[in-house]
CSV table of C-alpha atoms in Angstrom, one decimal:
chain,number,residue,atom,x,y,z
A,1,MET,CA,36.6,47.8,-90.1
A,2,SER,CA,35.9,43.6,-90.2
A,3,ILE,CA,34.2,41.3,-88.4
A,4,LEU,CA,35.7,38.1,-86.6
A,5,VAL,CA,34.0,35.0,-87.8
A,6,THR,CA,35.6,31.7,-85.6
A,7,ARG,CA,32.4,29.4,-87.1
A,8,PRO,CA,34.9,26.3,-88.9
A,9,HIS,CA,34.6,25.3,-91.8
A,10,PRO,CA,32.2,24.6,-94.2
A,11,ASP,CA,29.9,26.4,-92.1
A,12,ASN,CA,31.6,30.1,-92.1
A,13,ALA,CA,31.2,30.8,-95.6
A,14,ALA,CA,27.6,30.8,-95.6
A,15,THR,CA,28.5,33.1,-93.0
A,16,ALA,CA,30.4,35.9,-94.2
A,17,ASP,CA,28.8,35.7,-97.7
A,18,ASN,CA,24.8,36.8,-94.8
A,19,LEU,CA,27.2,39.5,-94.1
A,20,ARG,CA,28.7,40.9,-96.8
A,21,THR,CA,24.7,40.6,-98.1
A,22,ARG,CA,24.2,42.7,-94.9
A,23,GLY,CA,27.9,45.4,-95.4
A,24,HIS,CA,29.6,43.7,-93.5
A,25,THR,CA,33.7,43.8,-94.7
A,26,VAL,CA,34.3,39.5,-93.0
A,27,LEU,CA,37.0,37.7,-92.0
A,28,LEU,CA,37.4,34.2,-91.7
A,29,ALA,CA,39.6,32.5,-88.2
A,30,PRO,CA,37.6,28.7,-87.8
A,31,ALA,CA,39.1,27.5,-84.3
A,32,LEU,CA,38.0,24.2,-84.9
A,33,LYS,CA,38.5,21.7,-87.6
A,34,LEU,CA,36.8,18.5,-88.5
A,35,GLU,CA,37.8,15.4,-87.9
A,36,PRO,CA,35.9,12.4,-88.7
A,37,VAL,CA,36.0,9.4,-86.4
A,38,ALA,CA,35.4,5.9,-87.7
A,39,PHE,CA,31.8,4.2,-87.8
A,40,GLN,CA,31.3,1.6,-84.9
A,41,GLY,CA,27.9,0.3,-85.5
A,42,GLU,CA,26.5,-2.9,-84.7
A,43,SER,CA,25.0,-4.4,-87.4
A,44,GLU,CA,22.7,-6.5,-85.4
A,45,VAL,CA,20.8,-3.5,-83.6
A,46,SER,CA,17.8,-2.0,-85.8
A,47,TYR,CA,17.3,1.4,-84.9
A,48,ASP,CA,14.1,3.8,-85.5
A,49,ALA,CA,14.9,7.5,-85.6
A,50,VAL,CA,18.4,8.7,-85.6
A,51,LEU,CA,19.0,12.2,-83.8
A,52,VAL,CA,21.1,14.7,-84.5
A,53,THR,CA,22.6,17.8,-82.7
A,54,SER,CA,24.9,19.3,-85.6
A,55,ALA,CA,25.7,19.1,-89.3
A,56,ASN,CA,29.2,17.8,-88.6
A,57,ALA,CA,27.7,14.5,-87.7
A,58,ILE,CA,26.7,13.7,-90.8
A,59,ARG,CA,29.2,15.8,-92.8
A,60,ALA,CA,31.2,13.1,-91.6
A,61,ILE,CA,30.0,10.0,-92.3
A,62,ALA,CA,27.8,11.2,-95.8
A,63,PRO,CA,29.8,8.9,-97.6
A,64,GLN,CA,29.0,5.9,-95.5
A,65,LEU,CA,24.9,6.2,-95.0
A,66,PRO,CA,24.1,4.5,-98.2
A,67,ASP,CA,25.9,1.6,-96.5
A,68,LEU,CA,24.8,1.8,-92.7
A,69,GLY,CA,21.0,1.7,-93.5
A,70,LEU,CA,19.9,4.7,-91.7
A,71,LEU,CA,18.4,6.8,-94.3
A,72,GLN,CA,16.0,5.1,-94.8
A,73,LEU,CA,15.0,6.3,-90.6
A,74,PRO,CA,13.5,9.4,-89.8
A,75,LEU,CA,16.1,11.5,-88.3
A,76,PHE,CA,15.4,14.3,-85.8
A,77,ALA,CA,18.0,17.3,-86.5
A,78,VAL,CA,18.5,19.7,-83.3
A,79,GLY,CA,17.8,22.5,-86.2
A,80,GLU,CA,17.5,23.6,-89.3
A,81,HIS,CA,21.1,23.8,-89.9
A,82,THR,CA,20.9,21.0,-89.0
A,83,ALA,CA,18.0,19.8,-91.2
A,84,ALA,CA,19.5,20.5,-94.0
A,85,ALA,CA,22.6,18.1,-93.5
A,86,ALA,CA,20.1,16.2,-93.7
A,87,ARG,CA,18.7,15.9,-96.6
A,88,GLU,CA,21.5,16.7,-98.5
A,89,ALA,CA,22.6,13.5,-97.1
A,90,GLY,CA,19.9,11.6,-97.8
A,91,PHE,CA,17.1,11.5,-95.4
A,92,ALA,CA,13.6,11.6,-96.2
A,93,GLU,CA,12.2,12.4,-93.2
A,94,VAL,CA,13.2,15.0,-91.1
A,95,ILE,CA,11.7,16.8,-87.8
A,96,VAL,CA,13.6,19.4,-86.8
A,97,ALA,CA,13.6,21.1,-83.8
A,98,GLY,CA,13.9,24.1,-82.2
A,99,GLY,CA,17.5,24.9,-82.0
A,100,ASP,CA,18.9,23.0,-79.1
A,101,ALA,CA,18.9,19.7,-77.2
A,102,ALA,CA,16.4,20.6,-75.5
A,103,SER,CA,14.0,20.9,-77.5
A,104,LEU,CA,15.7,18.1,-79.6
A,105,ARG,CA,14.3,16.4,-76.4
A,106,ASP,CA,11.0,17.5,-76.6
A,107,LYS,CA,10.6,16.5,-80.0
A,108,VAL,CA,11.5,13.2,-79.6
A,109,MET,CA,9.4,12.9,-76.0
A,110,GLN,CA,6.7,15.0,-78.0
A,111,SER,CA,6.6,12.5,-81.6
A,112,ALA,CA,6.2,9.8,-78.7
A,113,ARG,CA,2.9,11.1,-76.7
A,114,ASP,CA,1.0,11.1,-80.6
A,115,LYS,CA,2.7,7.7,-81.3
A,116,GLU,CA,5.0,8.7,-83.8
A,117,LEU,CA,7.6,6.4,-81.6
A,118,LYS,CA,7.2,4.0,-79.6
A,119,LYS,CA,7.7,4.4,-76.1
A,120,ASN,CA,10.6,2.1,-76.2
A,121,SER,CA,11.7,3.4,-79.7
A,122,THR,CA,15.5,2.1,-80.3
A,123,LEU,CA,18.1,5.9,-81.1
A,124,LEU,CA,20.6,6.3,-82.5
A,125,TYR,CA,22.3,9.4,-81.4
A,126,LEU,CA,24.9,10.9,-84.1
A,127,ALA,CA,27.0,12.5,-81.7
A,128,GLY,CA,30.8,14.2,-81.7
A,129,VAL,CA,33.3,13.2,-79.2
A,130,ASP,CA,32.5,16.6,-76.7
A,131,LEU,CA,28.7,16.0,-75.9
A,132,SER,CA,27.7,19.5,-73.7
A,133,ARG,CA,24.3,17.6,-72.8
A,134,ASP,CA,23.7,13.9,-71.7
A,135,LEU,CA,20.7,13.6,-74.5
A,136,GLY,CA,21.0,10.2,-74.3
A,137,GLY,CA,20.4,10.2,-70.1
A,138,GLU,CA,17.8,12.7,-70.1
A,139,LEU,CA,15.7,10.7,-72.8
A,140,GLY,CA,16.4,6.7,-71.6
A,141,ALA,CA,15.4,8.1,-67.7
A,142,GLU,CA,11.8,8.9,-70.2
A,143,GLY,CA,11.6,4.9,-71.4
A,144,PHE,CA,13.7,5.2,-74.8
A,145,HIS,CA,17.6,3.5,-75.5
A,146,VAL,CA,20.0,5.6,-77.2
A,147,VAL,CA,22.6,4.0,-78.5
A,148,THR,CA,25.4,7.2,-78.8
A,149,GLN,CA,28.1,6.5,-82.0
A,150,THR,CA,31.0,9.6,-82.0
A,151,THR,CA,31.3,10.6,-85.4
A,152,TYR,CA,33.9,13.6,-85.2
A,153,ARG,CA,35.4,16.0,-82.8
A,154,MET,CA,36.5,19.2,-82.9
A,155,ALA,CA,40.1,20.0,-82.8
A,156,PRO,CA,41.1,23.4,-81.8
A,157,VAL,CA,43.5,25.3,-84.2
A,158,LYS,CA,47.1,25.9,-82.9
A,159,HIS,CA,47.3,29.7,-84.7
A,160,LEU,CA,45.1,32.8,-86.1
A,161,PRO,CA,46.0,33.7,-89.8
A,162,ARG,CA,48.1,36.1,-89.7
A,163,GLU,CA,45.7,38.9,-91.3
A,164,VAL,CA,44.2,38.0,-88.7
A,165,CYS,CA,46.8,39.2,-86.0
A,166,GLU,CA,47.0,41.9,-88.2
A,167,GLY,CA,44.0,43.4,-88.2
A,168,PHE,CA,43.6,43.1,-84.1
A,169,ALA,CA,47.2,44.6,-84.5
A,170,ALA,CA,46.0,47.5,-86.0
A,171,HIS,CA,42.5,47.8,-84.3
A,172,GLY,CA,40.8,46.8,-87.6
A,173,ILE,CA,38.4,44.1,-86.4
A,174,GLU,CA,34.9,45.8,-84.7
A,175,ALA,CA,33.4,42.5,-83.6
A,176,VAL,CA,33.7,38.8,-83.5
A,177,LEU,CA,31.0,36.6,-83.6
A,178,HIS,CA,30.6,32.8,-81.8
A,179,TYR,CA,29.2,29.6,-82.0
A,180,SER,CA,30.4,27.1,-79.3
A,181,ARG,CA,32.3,27.1,-76.1
A,182,ARG,CA,34.2,24.4,-77.5
A,183,SER,CA,35.5,27.8,-80.9
A,184,ALA,CA,35.3,30.6,-78.2
A,185,ARG,CA,38.1,28.8,-76.0
A,186,ALA,CA,39.7,27.7,-78.6
A,187,PHE,CA,40.3,31.0,-80.1
A,188,LEU,CA,40.9,32.8,-76.9
A,189,ASP,CA,44.0,30.1,-76.9
A,190,ALA,CA,45.3,31.1,-80.2
A,191,ALA,CA,44.6,34.8,-79.4
A,192,ARG,CA,46.8,34.1,-76.1
A,193,ASP,CA,49.3,32.7,-77.8
A,194,GLU,CA,48.9,35.1,-80.9
A,195,GLY,CA,50.2,38.0,-78.3
A,196,VAL,CA,46.9,39.0,-79.4
A,197,GLU,CA,44.8,38.2,-76.9
A,198,ILE,CA,44.0,42.2,-75.3
A,199,SER,CA,42.7,43.7,-78.5
A,200,ALA,CA,40.8,40.7,-79.0
A,201,LEU,CA,39.0,40.9,-75.9
A,202,ALA,CA,38.6,44.9,-75.8
A,203,ILE,CA,36.1,44.5,-78.3
A,204,PRO,CA,32.0,42.9,-78.4
A,205,HIS,CA,31.5,39.0,-79.0
A,206,CYS,CA,28.4,38.6,-80.0
A,207,CYS,CA,27.6,34.8,-79.2
A,208,LEU,CA,25.4,32.2,-79.7
A,209,SER,CA,23.7,31.2,-76.1
A,210,GLU,CA,24.6,32.5,-73.2
A,211,THR,CA,26.5,29.6,-72.4
A,212,VAL,CA,29.4,30.2,-75.1
A,213,ALA,CA,28.6,34.1,-74.3
A,214,GLY,CA,30.4,32.4,-70.2
A,215,VAL,CA,33.4,31.3,-71.6
A,216,LEU,CA,34.4,35.4,-73.0
A,217,ARG,CA,33.3,36.6,-69.3
A,218,ASP,CA,36.1,34.6,-68.1
A,219,ALA,CA,38.9,35.5,-70.4
A,220,GLY,CA,38.0,39.4,-69.2
A,221,ALA,CA,36.2,40.4,-72.2
A,222,SER,CA,33.8,43.2,-70.9
A,223,GLN,CA,31.4,43.1,-74.4
A,224,VAL,CA,29.6,40.6,-74.0
A,225,LEU,CA,26.3,39.9,-75.3
A,226,VAL,CA,23.8,36.7,-76.5
A,227,ALA,CA,21.3,36.3,-78.8
A,228,ALA,CA,18.2,36.2,-78.1
A,229,THR,CA,17.6,32.9,-79.8
A,230,PRO,CA,19.6,30.6,-80.6
A,231,ASP,CA,19.9,31.2,-84.8
A,232,GLU,CA,22.2,33.3,-86.8
A,233,THR,CA,20.1,35.3,-87.8
A,234,ALA,CA,19.1,36.3,-83.9
A,235,LEU,CA,23.2,37.0,-84.1
A,236,PHE,CA,23.5,39.3,-86.7
A,237,ASP,CA,21.1,41.4,-84.9
A,238,THR,CA,22.9,41.5,-81.9
A,239,LEU,CA,26.1,42.4,-84.1
A,240,GLU,CA,24.4,45.3,-85.1
A,241,ARG,CA,23.0,46.2,-82.0
A,242,ALA,CA,27.0,46.1,-80.8
A,243,LEU,CA,27.9,47.9,-83.4
A,244,ARG,CA,25.3,50.5,-82.8
A,245,THR,CA,26.2,50.5,-79.3
A,246,ARG,CA,29.8,51.2,-80.6
A,247,LEU,CA,29.2,54.1,-82.2
A,248,ALA,CA,27.1,55.9,-79.9
């Protein structure tokens, strides 16, 4: 029996390794793929800090970063995973929030209270095409000037890998891991197109957040579990709980 990981490449590789370390067999079906978007920054704008809510925002413009003059700025990362991508890209000063956009907003505001940032600072928000929260608007209401620059889009993958379809047909997949609302929707669309939707909805779906879980519930999944906190360790704990319940 296998665990199906819908997380996009390259993050899915690390997830698969961690699952195998825990003794699981893994199948990969990345539901989204990264497509960089040309950076359209204005050279005359002087930024005080960078905001990032996804490692993909950094990966997409990594080759341009040395020429953009951003690496010397402090970077506020939504969580440790994104922070690691920022450090790898060359950012020296990385401030890590608690794993979601609300905690990132609070971290920026705390920096202003601590006099580490000016209240009217100009912040560059490197973002994807689809935003689940108006982080720029929320910080703008607090006196910051936020410039949002789209650096990537996540395009849905239209088809599931053949071995995944065969796994569903043979009832060889025992749970699915979901990391974002958009990837969950893309997975469901692909499963429907491949004719394996009924089998896919019949097994446990472990989700990183309640927002992600809502997509699965709306589609008719009967076993939807949500991680206690929005991080992979908590998601894996949720998976283990689902499997124990399934065996009981």
